[in-house]
Coordinates of C-alpha atoms in Angstrom, one line a residue:
X1 CA 72.1 90.0 37.2
X2 CA 71.4 86.5 35.8
X3 CA 67.7 85.9 35.2
X4 CA 67.8 82.5 36.8
X5 CA 68.5 83.9 40.3
X6 CA 65.7 83.6 42.8
X7 CA 64.1 86.7 44.2
X8 CA 65.8 86.0 47.5
X9 CA 69.2 85.8 45.8
X10 CA 68.6 89.0 43.9
X11 CA 67.5 90.8 47.1
X12 CA 70.6 89.6 48.9
X13 CA 72.9 90.7 46.1
X14 CA 71.3 94.1 46.0
X15 CA 71.5 94.6 49.7
X16 CA 75.1 93.4 49.7
X17 CA 75.9 96.0 47.1
X18 CA 74.1 98.7 49.1
X19 CA 76.1 97.8 52.2
X20 CA 79.3 98.1 50.3
X21 CA 78.3 101.4 48.7
X22 CA 77.5 102.9 52.1
X23 CA 80.7 101.6 53.5
X24 CA 82.6 103.3 50.6
X25 CA 80.8 106.5 51.4
X26 CA 81.9 106.3 55.0
X27 CA 85.5 105.6 53.9
X28 CA 85.4 108.9 52.1
X29 CA 84.2 110.8 55.2
X30 CA 86.0 109.0 58.0
X31 CA 88.6 106.7 56.6
X32 CA 89.0 103.0 57.1
X33 CA 89.7 103.5 60.8
X34 CA 86.2 105.0 61.3
X35 CA 84.3 102.4 59.4
X36 CA 81.6 101.0 61.6
X37 CA 79.1 98.2 60.9
X38 CA 76.6 99.8 63.2
X39 CA 76.9 103.1 61.4
X40 CA 76.4 101.4 58.0
X41 CA 73.4 99.5 59.3
X42 CA 71.9 102.8 60.8
X43 CA 72.3 104.6 57.5
X44 CA 70.6 101.8 55.6
X45 CA 67.7 101.5 58.1
X46 CA 68.8 98.1 59.2
X47 CA 69.4 96.6 62.7
X48 CA 73.0 95.6 63.3
X49 CA 72.1 91.9 63.7
X50 CA 70.7 91.8 60.2
X51 CA 73.8 93.3 58.7
X52 CA 76.0 90.8 60.5
X53 CA 74.4 88.1 58.4
X54 CA 76.0 89.7 55.4
X55 CA 79.3 90.7 57.0
X56 CA 80.1 89.1 60.4
X57 CA 82.7 91.7 61.3
X58 CA 84.2 95.0 60.2
X59 CA 87.2 93.1 58.9
X60 CA 84.9 91.0 56.6
X61 CA 83.5 94.2 55.2
X62 CA 86.9 95.7 54.7
X63 CA 88.1 92.6 52.9
X64 CA 85.1 92.7 50.5
X65 CA 85.9 96.4 49.8
X66 CA 89.6 95.7 49.3
X67 CA 88.9 92.8 46.9
X68 CA 86.5 95.0 44.9
X69 CA 89.1 97.7 44.7
X70 CA 91.8 95.4 43.5
X71 CA 89.5 93.8 40.9
X72 CA 88.3 97.2 39.7
X73 CA 91.8 98.6 39.3
X74 CA 93.0 95.3 37.8
X75 CA 90.2 95.3 35.2
X76 CA 91.0 99.0 34.4
X77 CA 94.6 98.3 33.7
X78 CA 93.9 95.1 31.8
X79 CA 91.5 97.0 29.6
X80 CA 94.0 99.9 29.1
X81 CA 96.8 97.5 28.1
X82 CA 94.5 95.5 25.8
X83 CA 94.4 98.4 23.4
X84 CA 97.8 97.4 21.9
X85 CA 100.1 94.5 21.4
X86 CA 103.3 96.5 21.8
X87 CA 104.7 95.9 25.3
X88 CA 106.0 99.4 25.6
X89 CA 102.6 100.9 24.8
X90 CA 101.0 98.5 27.2
X91 CA 103.3 99.6 30.0
X92 CA 102.6 103.3 29.3
X93 CA 98.8 102.7 29.1
X94 CA 98.9 100.8 32.4
X95 CA 100.8 103.7 34.1
X96 CA 98.3 106.3 32.9
X97 CA 95.4 104.0 33.7
X98 CA 96.6 103.6 37.3
X99 CA 96.7 107.3 37.8
X100 CA 93.3 107.9 36.2
X101 CA 91.7 105.2 38.4
X102 CA 93.4 106.6 41.5
X103 CA 92.2 110.1 40.9
X104 CA 88.7 108.9 40.3
X105 CA 88.6 106.5 43.2
X106 CA 90.8 108.2 45.9
X107 CA 89.4 106.5 48.9
X108 CA 89.5 103.0 47.4
X109 CA 93.1 103.7 46.2
X110 CA 94.0 104.7 49.8
X111 CA 92.3 101.6 51.1
X112 CA 94.6 99.3 49.1
X113 CA 97.8 101.3 48.8
X114 CA 97.6 103.8 51.7
X115 CA 98.6 103.5 55.4
X116 CA 97.9 100.0 56.8
X117 CA 94.7 99.8 58.8
X118 CA 95.5 99.3 62.5
X119 CA 94.4 95.8 63.7
X120 CA 93.5 94.6 60.2
X121 CA 95.3 91.7 58.5
X122 CA 94.4 91.0 54.9
X123 CA 93.4 87.4 54.4
X124 CA 94.6 85.1 51.7
X125 CA 91.4 85.9 49.7
X126 CA 92.9 89.3 48.8
X127 CA 96.1 87.9 47.2
X128 CA 94.7 86.8 43.8
X129 CA 92.9 90.1 43.2
X130 CA 95.9 92.1 44.3
X131 CA 98.1 90.2 41.8
X132 CA 96.1 91.5 38.8
X133 CA 97.7 94.9 39.1
X134 CA 101.4 94.0 39.0
X135 CA 100.6 91.2 36.5
X136 CA 99.8 93.9 33.8
X137 CA 103.2 95.6 34.2
X138 CA 105.3 92.5 34.6
X139 CA 103.4 90.9 31.7
X140 CA 104.4 93.8 29.4
X141 CA 108.0 93.6 30.6
X142 CA 108.1 89.8 30.2
X143 CA 106.7 89.9 26.7
X144 CA 109.2 92.6 25.7
X145 CA 112.0 90.5 27.0
X146 CA 110.8 87.4 25.1
X147 CA 110.6 89.5 21.9
X148 CA 114.1 90.9 22.4
X149 CA 112.7 94.4 22.8
X150 CA 114.3 95.2 26.2
X151 CA 117.4 97.3 25.6
X152 CA 120.4 96.6 27.8
X153 CA 120.1 99.1 30.7
X154 CA 123.0 101.3 31.6
X155 CA 125.6 99.9 34.0
X156 CA 124.5 100.3 37.6
X157 CA 125.4 99.0 41.0
X158 CA 125.4 95.3 41.5
X159 CA 122.6 93.8 43.5
X160 CA 123.6 92.4 46.8
X161 CA 123.0 88.7 47.4
X162 CA 120.1 89.4 49.7
X163 CA 118.4 91.7 47.1
X164 CA 119.0 89.1 44.4
X165 CA 117.3 86.5 46.6
X166 CA 114.3 88.8 47.2
X167 CA 113.9 89.7 43.5
X168 CA 114.4 86.0 42.7
X169 CA 111.3 85.2 44.7
X170 CA 109.2 87.6 42.6
X171 CA 110.8 86.3 39.5
X172 CA 110.0 82.7 40.3
X173 CA 106.3 83.6 40.9
X174 CA 105.6 86.0 38.1
X175 CA 108.3 86.0 35.4
X176 CA 110.8 83.1 35.6
X177 CA 112.4 83.9 32.3
X178 CA 113.1 87.6 33.0
X179 CA 116.6 88.3 34.4
X180 CA 116.8 89.6 38.0
X181 CA 118.4 92.8 36.8
X182 CA 115.6 93.6 34.4
X183 CA 112.9 92.7 36.9
X184 CA 114.6 94.8 39.6
X185 CA 114.3 97.8 37.3
X186 CA 110.7 97.0 36.9
X187 CA 110.2 97.0 40.6
X188 CA 112.0 100.4 41.0
X189 CA 109.7 101.9 38.3
X190 CA 106.7 100.3 40.1
X191 CA 107.6 102.0 43.3
X192 CA 108.2 105.3 41.5
X193 CA 104.8 105.1 39.8
X194 CA 102.9 104.4 43.0
X195 CA 104.9 107.1 44.8
X196 CA 103.9 109.7 42.2
X197 CA 100.2 108.8 42.4
X198 CA 100.3 108.7 46.2
X199 CA 102.0 112.1 46.3
X200 CA 99.4 113.6 44.0
X201 CA 96.4 112.2 45.9
X202 CA 97.9 113.5 49.1
X203 CA 98.3 117.0 47.8
X204 CA 102.1 116.9 47.9
X205 CA 102.5 118.5 44.5
X206 CA 100.8 121.7 45.5
X207 CA 102.7 124.8 44.5
X208 CA 105.2 122.7 42.5
X209 CA 104.0 120.5 39.7
X210 CA 100.3 120.9 40.2
X211 CA 98.4 120.0 38.1
X212 CA 100.7 117.0 37.6
X213 CA 99.7 115.9 34.1
X214 CA 102.9 117.0 32.4
X215 CA 105.2 115.8 35.2
X216 CA 103.5 112.4 35.3
X217 CA 103.7 112.0 31.6
X218 CA 107.4 113.0 31.6
X219 CA 108.2 110.6 34.5
X220 CA 106.4 107.7 32.8
X221 CA 108.5 108.2 29.7
X222 CA 111.7 108.3 31.9
X223 CA 110.7 105.2 33.7
X224 CA 109.8 103.4 30.4
X225 CA 113.4 104.1 29.3
X226 CA 114.7 103.0 32.7
X227 CA 113.2 99.6 32.5
X228 CA 114.6 99.1 29.0
X229 CA 111.4 99.7 27.0
X230 CA 113.0 102.6 25.0

């Protein structure tokens, strides 16, 4: 914490962190639906009116937790991908980093990629932190394309005009120089990746490929080839 902060600022920052830590603990016990400002205040020995000065509503607290989760995952993937300049290795490292973070932070992962919370609508404040995660994957794919390292994918079905329009929106925002066909494969691999992690966290691999280490590694290699990073 910066030394120039006043005692009041430090105290506020420490209490804000304590509130969020207690809220995360409650997420683990009751899920996002059960998160209650009154319960958080009670566990911290605060009156509800005092906590409302930090987070005016449950949704404000949820938003803070969501932003923290996106930033933590984004930082993890950025660090994992920074270990190499090779786009293919950055892609692989990000895949494995995502799984490792999800396994270590199950409730935060569920908060940002699980079932939508009834009655909650994420504000614009969450958009920039959320983009840090796909930016790592798209950045690896974009750099591989620019370097001529994306191998032509096998012939597949043509994209419909509507799908091409949808992928074009993503392309315009994140990777204008990457062809729609390449970017579409990246999106398919993205969904596959999050589906695998979600299945594992939900216990869906029990009695099949559990533990999922080898299956996950094999699938990452298959998806790396699929997007053209072979």
